[in-house]
Amino acid sequence: MNYETVIGLEVHLQLKTKTKAFCACAIDFGQAPNSGTCPVCLGFPGTLPVYNKAALNSAIKVALAFDCQIQKHTKFDRKNYFYPDLPKNYQISQYDLPLSRNGHLMIASQDAPKRIGITRIHLEEDAGKLIHEADASLVDFNRAGIPLLEIVSEPDLSSPQEAFDYLTGLKNILEYLDVSDCDMEKGSLRCDANISLRPQGVKELGVKTELKNMNSFKGIKDALTFEISRQTEMLQANQAMFQETRLWDADKGETVSMRSKEGAKDYRYFPDPDLTVFIIEEPMILAIKADLPELPEQKLRRFTQEYALSAYDAEILVNSKNDAKFAEDCIRKYPGSDKKAIVNWLIGPLLAEANYRKVKLHELNLDKDELIKLVGFVQRQEISFLSAKNVLTQMIASQKSAQTLIQEGNLLQVSDTGKLQEAIETVIGENEKSVNDFKAGKTNALMFLVGQVMKKSAGKANPKIVSDLISRRLS
Amino acid sequence: MAIDKETVKHIAHLARIELQPNELEKISGQLHDILGFIDKISSLDLEKVLPASHILPISNVLRDDQAHVSLTAEKALENAPSKKGNFFSVPKIIE
Amino acid sequence: MELNQLTAHVILGKLKAREVSLDAVYAALYARILKIEPQVKAYVRNNKEPVLPLESRPDSLLNGIPVTIKDNICTEGLNTECCSKILEGFRPPYDATVISKLKDSGAGIFPLKANMDEFAFGSSTENSYFGPTANPWSLKHVPGGSSGGSAAAVAADEAIWALGSDTGGSIRQPASFCGVVGLKPTYGRVSRFGLIAFASSLDQIGPITKDVQDAAILTGIIAGYDPKDSTSINQSVPDYTKSLTGEIKGLKIGIPKEYFVEGMDNEVKSIIEEAINKLKNLGAVTKPVSLPHTEYAVPVYYIIATAEASSNLARFDGVQYGYRAKSNNLIEMYKKTRAEGFGDEAKRRILLGTFALSHGYYDAYYLRALKVRTLIKQDFDRVFSDFDCIVTPTSPTAAFKIGEKTLDPLKMYLSDIYTISVNLAGIPAISIPCGFTKAGLPVGLQITAKAFNEEMLFRLAHTFEQNTEWHKLKPKL
């Protein structure tokens, strides 16, 4: 029996507004515990919430970026449950009239781009942090009240890889919007997964398992992979499946059941009477839309059209907002309308340098003007491509100019055919066997002869020109 | 509507209030009477009526993203029944 | 008359004229408290509160005159416990907005807090953790609730004036039982920031005073937009003292027929009818009107108010402040703290509210109640399109005896029948003394007007008051 996988992802995103969702406490990580709080975010008796305008704007931006429908009348609801990190023992969230619904995100799939639906994006507030000790738990409310967005996907993902791609795509767009740090390690982006298996061809969803405690995109992929094999085994052995929550143990590489005694939770949602309704009118939406930065998909299209990049190349550049800016700055500075050369350098040697140094493209310690000059040297065939790559490495390491490094390395190629002829004649004279081999059709012989000329010129001859000259000379 | 003791027990758990057996008995009776009285509203035809979840004709109340001065940790913890350093302390959580 | 027996506006005059000193005012109050508090018990935690500095503020509006504050309004540096064990020792690190406004006007915050039903759950002040307050007119009777302490203190001249809170009648009913003036402003008129919440969509803070002029002054100070309260209206506050014109000729008053039915005490009925006649003699025109959904007000209130309360009171769990029970683990701590910290009425209401919101019952109870609330509001809107105000009794009876209704919660709830609709509709209402029963207990007249028309209330109430003597009478304590 073949089973297919159905995955849905629930992402919680901290917005990087200056202050919290419902009070004016500054959001400042790294503060001493409970020193970034006030009576409101502590939930002291008598306090009341007032929502942060910037958080609402950011939220609408995100909703628009994922093509969601904005709910004209939206409101906050109270989600009631008891836990020590929840100051009021209810979370201000949204239930039946969320800010936005029915969006989507495209991911690259095997054959064609795949549409992953986004069920809803809604507003809520973060809880405090708990530290568990042997006989007690300690609570720090600095994080309580930070504005969150909850982004819920449709169960449209069919594999752990798709889940991974969805998250990277999501993060990319969110970075473009500059609304969050999107850092899973720091906790500004958290993700839970829902997974179920069903026999191929069956329409009904299987029994759902909720997965928590993943701390990285890779962790999510691994946890889902583990779950698929665990559940497949169970289904094939005809074991009963029941709805549960499991925690990912990254060290052991397995999921563990939470085994909670409570049945389905009753959150007793009701509209929060301390907050007004929010009416989001067209003019407001249009104003925010007009203010949206160019998003990855648009930039991709523009790069392929404006700079004649292939989709493949464009996608590599567009994958990070700052990288895309860096690349575009370089492309714009590059003279002339044919940008192929600079693009090849960005995608080739520069990306290689970045990967090697384990940084992003835009983080390379490189002056863009110098890069352009370097490419110019190669285009004019004044240095070889190989030499130029080495110069690039040195430019990044030493911050010296291209010109300086080329002079220091004595790298200027000889392309003057006159000068090259001399060396060529000498080599032809000294290597009769290879000359005969070449005339007999062995192409290796040509390479050998070119090599000899390179030796004679201490590597400075332009190999391509030498090759041409020899071919012509001997034909 | 009738509200039985099992329901009251469940509600008491949701509300995190421990009820002694005699309390459970008494409160169940009282709630039963009160709910019987409240059931009056079930006879009304409310199909075309909108719920008044907010009585004031105001909307879109927001505040600017400007920081204020937060409390010191000392002030925040001043009323805490139990604390450890700058943390609030609670008994261990058994799942 | 002693200083403590005077109204605020008269004392203000004397202070500004340097006839008396602020110290003398406080001395008179403390002397009175010393004498009768053992019998009345209007204040709580006497001797445990820190003594606040006396600020004279001669150039300010209120010149240092102290205002007595109900125990559910947060006062920085002064314990605020809602007269509940679960909040014992709670000292807020901040002032409620109304307290800041009072301080800005130069008022003094009286260091003793007024007794109340725990978390405002009650109509008699018998649900206080500190024990009941007695009605100054008859010590065996209740002062009403939940602002019983505030009303009793004002009536007994243990306070010059006071603030209370009103969710279903908790200012007006005790004002009526104690023969003083009590106003519930329009919902949204006064900031709720710092008022420990009972029912967020119904609560309002308001004045309890010896006469209408004091109520007008005090309301003018505490009212106004507060950016810290999302439900606070951004509308300018008129000078309410200008409404004290002293005439009501031609005003159209509606008398709702549903309010004069069975269960109403006969004495109260005739006293109210006489009061209405007085209004007619003063030039007002009265006509019967109908508020057809009146009978649903109490059930609707006890669904909405308890639902909101169940959520508002979830924070009282022993974690950050107040009482914490001994326990071995977290869940035990929650359950024992709330079992030992809350009184019976609080538990009843929390359970009722939790039930109304719970899965499977939300539509039948909470949602339905919200719809009926719309109908109740529409009843009032319809009447106010034709009438300037509505006049009713504040309560179907005068004060009942301490212990009389405590065994039957439902009976207690039904005594709120005339005040509750007003909170559901979000409109303002005032209660003024209009007579006494043969047993010597005060009876109150309630005047209601449309939203933000407190001016109408002050105008009518003041005119009636100035043409009668009820406000001049004092209990024999």
CSV table of N, CA and C in Angstrom, one decimal, chain C residues 311-376:
chain,number,residue,atom,x,y,z
C,311,SER,N,-13.5,35.6,32.6
C,311,SER,CA,-12.3,35.8,31.9
C,311,SER,C,-11.4,36.8,32.6
C,312,ASN,N,-12.0,37.9,33.0
C,312,ASN,CA,-11.3,39.0,33.7
C,312,ASN,C,-10.6,38.5,35.0
C,313,LEU,N,-11.3,37.5,35.7
C,313,LEU,CA,-10.8,37.1,37.0
C,313,LEU,C,-9.9,35.9,36.8
C,314,ALA,N,-9.6,35.5,35.6
C,314,ALA,CA,-8.7,34.3,35.4
C,314,ALA,C,-7.3,34.7,35.9
C,315,ARG,N,-6.9,35.9,35.9
C,315,ARG,CA,-5.6,36.3,36.2
C,315,ARG,C,-5.3,36.2,37.7
C,316,PHE,N,-6.3,36.0,38.5
C,316,PHE,CA,-6.1,35.9,40.0
C,316,PHE,C,-5.8,34.4,40.3
C,317,ASP,N,-4.5,34.1,40.3
C,317,ASP,CA,-4.1,32.7,40.3
C,317,ASP,C,-2.9,32.4,41.2
C,318,GLY,N,-2.5,33.5,42.0
C,318,GLY,CA,-1.4,33.3,42.9
C,318,GLY,C,0.0,33.4,42.3
C,319,VAL,N,0.1,33.7,41.0
C,319,VAL,CA,1.4,33.7,40.3
C,319,VAL,C,2.1,35.1,40.6
C,320,GLN,N,1.5,36.2,40.3
C,320,GLN,CA,2.2,37.5,40.4
C,320,GLN,C,1.9,38.4,41.6
C,321,TYR,N,0.7,38.2,42.2
C,321,TYR,CA,0.3,39.1,43.3
C,321,TYR,C,-0.8,38.4,44.1
C,322,GLY,N,-1.0,38.9,45.3
C,322,GLY,CA,-2.2,38.4,46.0
C,322,GLY,C,-1.9,37.1,46.8
C,323,TYR,N,-3.0,36.5,47.1
C,323,TYR,CA,-2.9,35.3,47.9
C,323,TYR,C,-2.4,34.1,47.1
C,324,ARG,N,-1.6,33.2,47.7
C,324,ARG,CA,-1.2,32.0,47.0
C,324,ARG,C,-1.3,30.9,48.1
C,325,ALA,N,-2.1,29.8,47.7
C,325,ALA,CA,-2.3,28.7,48.6
C,325,ALA,C,-1.1,27.8,48.6
C,326,LYS,N,-0.9,27.0,49.7
C,326,LYS,CA,0.2,26.0,49.7
C,326,LYS,C,-0.2,24.9,48.8
C,327,SER,N,0.8,24.4,48.0
C,327,SER,CA,0.5,23.4,47.1
C,327,SER,C,1.8,22.7,46.7
C,328,ASN,N,1.6,21.5,46.0
C,328,ASN,CA,2.8,20.7,45.6
C,328,ASN,C,3.1,20.9,44.1
C,329,ASN,N,2.1,21.4,43.3
C,329,ASN,CA,2.4,21.6,41.9
C,329,ASN,C,1.5,22.7,41.4
C,330,LEU,N,1.8,23.1,40.2
C,330,LEU,CA,1.1,24.3,39.6
C,330,LEU,C,-0.4,24.2,39.6
C,331,ILE,N,-0.9,23.1,39.1
C,331,ILE,CA,-2.4,23.0,39.0
C,331,ILE,C,-3.0,23.0,40.3
C,332,GLU,N,-2.4,22.4,41.3
C,332,GLU,CA,-2.9,22.4,42.6
C,332,GLU,C,-2.9,23.8,43.2
C,333,MET,N,-1.8,24.6,42.8
C,333,MET,CA,-1.7,26.0,43.3
C,333,MET,C,-2.9,26.8,42.7
C,334,TYR,N,-3.1,26.6,41.4
C,334,TYR,CA,-4.2,27.4,40.8
C,334,TYR,C,-5.5,27.0,41.5
C,335,LYS,N,-5.8,25.8,41.6
C,335,LYS,CA,-7.1,25.3,42.1
C,335,LYS,C,-7.4,25.7,43.6
C,336,LYS,N,-6.3,25.5,44.4
C,336,LYS,CA,-6.5,25.8,45.8
C,336,LYS,C,-6.5,27.3,46.0
C,337,THR,N,-5.6,28.0,45.3
C,337,THR,CA,-5.6,29.5,45.5
C,337,THR,C,-7.0,30.1,45.2
C,338,ARG,N,-7.5,29.6,44.1
C,338,ARG,CA,-8.8,30.2,43.7
C,338,ARG,C,-10.0,29.7,44.5
C,339,ALA,N,-9.8,28.5,45.0
C,339,ALA,CA,-10.9,28.0,45.9
C,339,ALA,C,-10.9,28.7,47.3
C,340,GLU,N,-9.6,28.9,47.8
C,340,GLU,CA,-9.5,29.6,49.1
C,340,GLU,C,-9.6,31.1,49.0
C,341,GLY,N,-9.2,31.6,47.9
C,341,GLY,CA,-9.1,33.1,47.7
C,341,GLY,C,-10.5,33.8,47.4
C,342,PHE,N,-11.3,33.0,46.6
C,342,PHE,CA,-12.6,33.6,46.2
C,342,PHE,C,-13.7,33.3,47.2
C,343,GLY,N,-14.6,34.2,47.3
C,343,GLY,CA,-15.8,33.9,48.1
C,343,GLY,C,-16.8,33.2,47.3
C,344,ASP,N,-17.9,32.8,48.0
C,344,ASP,CA,-19.0,32.0,47.3
C,344,ASP,C,-19.6,32.6,46.0
C,345,GLU,N,-19.9,33.9,46.2
C,345,GLU,CA,-20.6,34.6,45.0
C,345,GLU,C,-19.6,34.7,43.9
C,346,ALA,N,-18.3,35.0,44.2
C,346,ALA,CA,-17.3,35.0,43.1
C,346,ALA,C,-17.2,33.7,42.4
C,347,LYS,N,-17.2,32.6,43.1
C,347,LYS,CA,-17.1,31.3,42.5
C,347,LYS,C,-18.3,31.0,41.6
C,348,ARG,N,-19.5,31.4,42.2
C,348,ARG,CA,-20.7,31.1,41.5
C,348,ARG,C,-20.7,31.8,40.1
C,349,ARG,N,-20.3,33.1,40.1
C,349,ARG,CA,-20.3,33.9,38.9
C,349,ARG,C,-19.3,33.4,37.9
C,350,ILE,N,-18.1,33.1,38.4
C,350,ILE,CA,-17.1,32.6,37.5
C,350,ILE,C,-17.5,31.3,36.9
C,351,LEU,N,-18.1,30.4,37.6
C,351,LEU,CA,-18.6,29.1,37.0
C,351,LEU,C,-19.7,29.4,36.0
C,352,LEU,N,-20.6,30.2,36.4
C,352,LEU,CA,-21.7,30.6,35.5
C,352,LEU,C,-21.2,31.1,34.1
C,353,GLY,N,-20.2,32.1,34.3
C,353,GLY,CA,-19.7,32.7,33.1
C,353,GLY,C,-18.8,31.7,32.3
C,354,THR,N,-18.1,30.9,32.9
C,354,THR,CA,-17.3,29.9,32.2
C,354,THR,C,-18.3,28.9,31.4
C,355,PHE,N,-19.3,28.6,32.1
C,355,PHE,CA,-20.3,27.7,31.4
C,355,PHE,C,-20.9,28.4,30.2
C,356,ALA,N,-21.3,29.7,30.3
C,356,ALA,CA,-21.9,30.4,29.2
C,356,ALA,C,-21.0,30.5,28.0
C,357,LEU,N,-19.7,30.4,28.2
C,357,LEU,CA,-18.7,30.6,27.1
C,357,LEU,C,-18.2,29.2,26.6
C,358,SER,N,-18.6,28.2,27.3
C,358,SER,CA,-18.0,26.9,27.0
C,358,SER,C,-18.5,26.2,25.7
C,359,HIS,N,-17.7,25.3,25.3
C,359,HIS,CA,-18.0,24.7,24.0
C,359,HIS,C,-19.4,24.0,24.0
C,360,GLY,N,-20.2,24.3,23.1
C,360,GLY,CA,-21.5,23.7,23.0
C,360,GLY,C,-22.6,24.6,23.6
C,361,TYR,N,-22.2,25.6,24.4
C,361,TYR,CA,-23.2,26.4,25.1
C,361,TYR,C,-23.1,27.9,24.6
C,362,TYR,N,-22.0,28.2,24.0
C,362,TYR,CA,-21.7,29.6,23.6
C,362,TYR,C,-22.9,30.2,22.8
C,363,ASP,N,-23.3,29.5,21.8
C,363,ASP,CA,-24.4,30.0,20.9
C,363,ASP,C,-25.7,30.2,21.7
C,364,ALA,N,-26.0,29.2,22.5
C,364,ALA,CA,-27.3,29.2,23.2
C,364,ALA,C,-27.3,30.3,24.3
C,365,TYR,N,-26.2,30.6,24.9
C,365,TYR,CA,-26.2,31.6,26.0
C,365,TYR,C,-25.5,32.9,25.6
C,366,TYR,N,-24.2,32.9,25.4
C,366,TYR,CA,-23.5,34.1,25.2
C,366,TYR,C,-24.0,34.9,24.0
C,367,LEU,N,-24.0,34.2,22.8
C,367,LEU,CA,-24.3,34.8,21.6
C,367,LEU,C,-25.8,35.3,21.6
C,368,ARG,N,-26.7,34.5,22.2
C,368,ARG,CA,-28.1,34.9,22.3
C,368,ARG,C,-28.2,36.2,23.2
C,369,ALA,N,-27.5,36.1,24.3
C,369,ALA,CA,-27.5,37.3,25.2
C,369,ALA,C,-27.1,38.6,24.5
C,370,LEU,N,-26.0,38.5,23.7
C,370,LEU,CA,-25.6,39.6,22.9
C,370,LEU,C,-26.6,40.2,22.0
C,371,LYS,N,-27.4,39.3,21.4
C,371,LYS,CA,-28.5,39.7,20.5
C,371,LYS,C,-29.6,40.4,21.3
C,372,VAL,N,-30.0,39.8,22.4
C,372,VAL,CA,-31.0,40.4,23.2
C,372,VAL,C,-30.6,41.8,23.7
C,373,ARG,N,-29.3,41.9,24.0
C,373,ARG,CA,-28.7,43.2,24.4
C,373,ARG,C,-29.0,44.3,23.3
C,374,THR,N,-28.9,43.9,22.1
C,374,THR,CA,-29.2,44.8,21.0
C,374,THR,C,-30.7,45.3,21.1
C,375,LEU,N,-31.5,44.3,21.4
C,375,LEU,CA,-33.0,44.6,21.5
C,375,LEU,C,-33.2,45.6,22.6
C,376,ILE,N,-32.6,45.4,23.7
C,376,ILE,CA,-32.8,46.2,24.9
C,376,ILE,C,-32.3,47.6,24.6
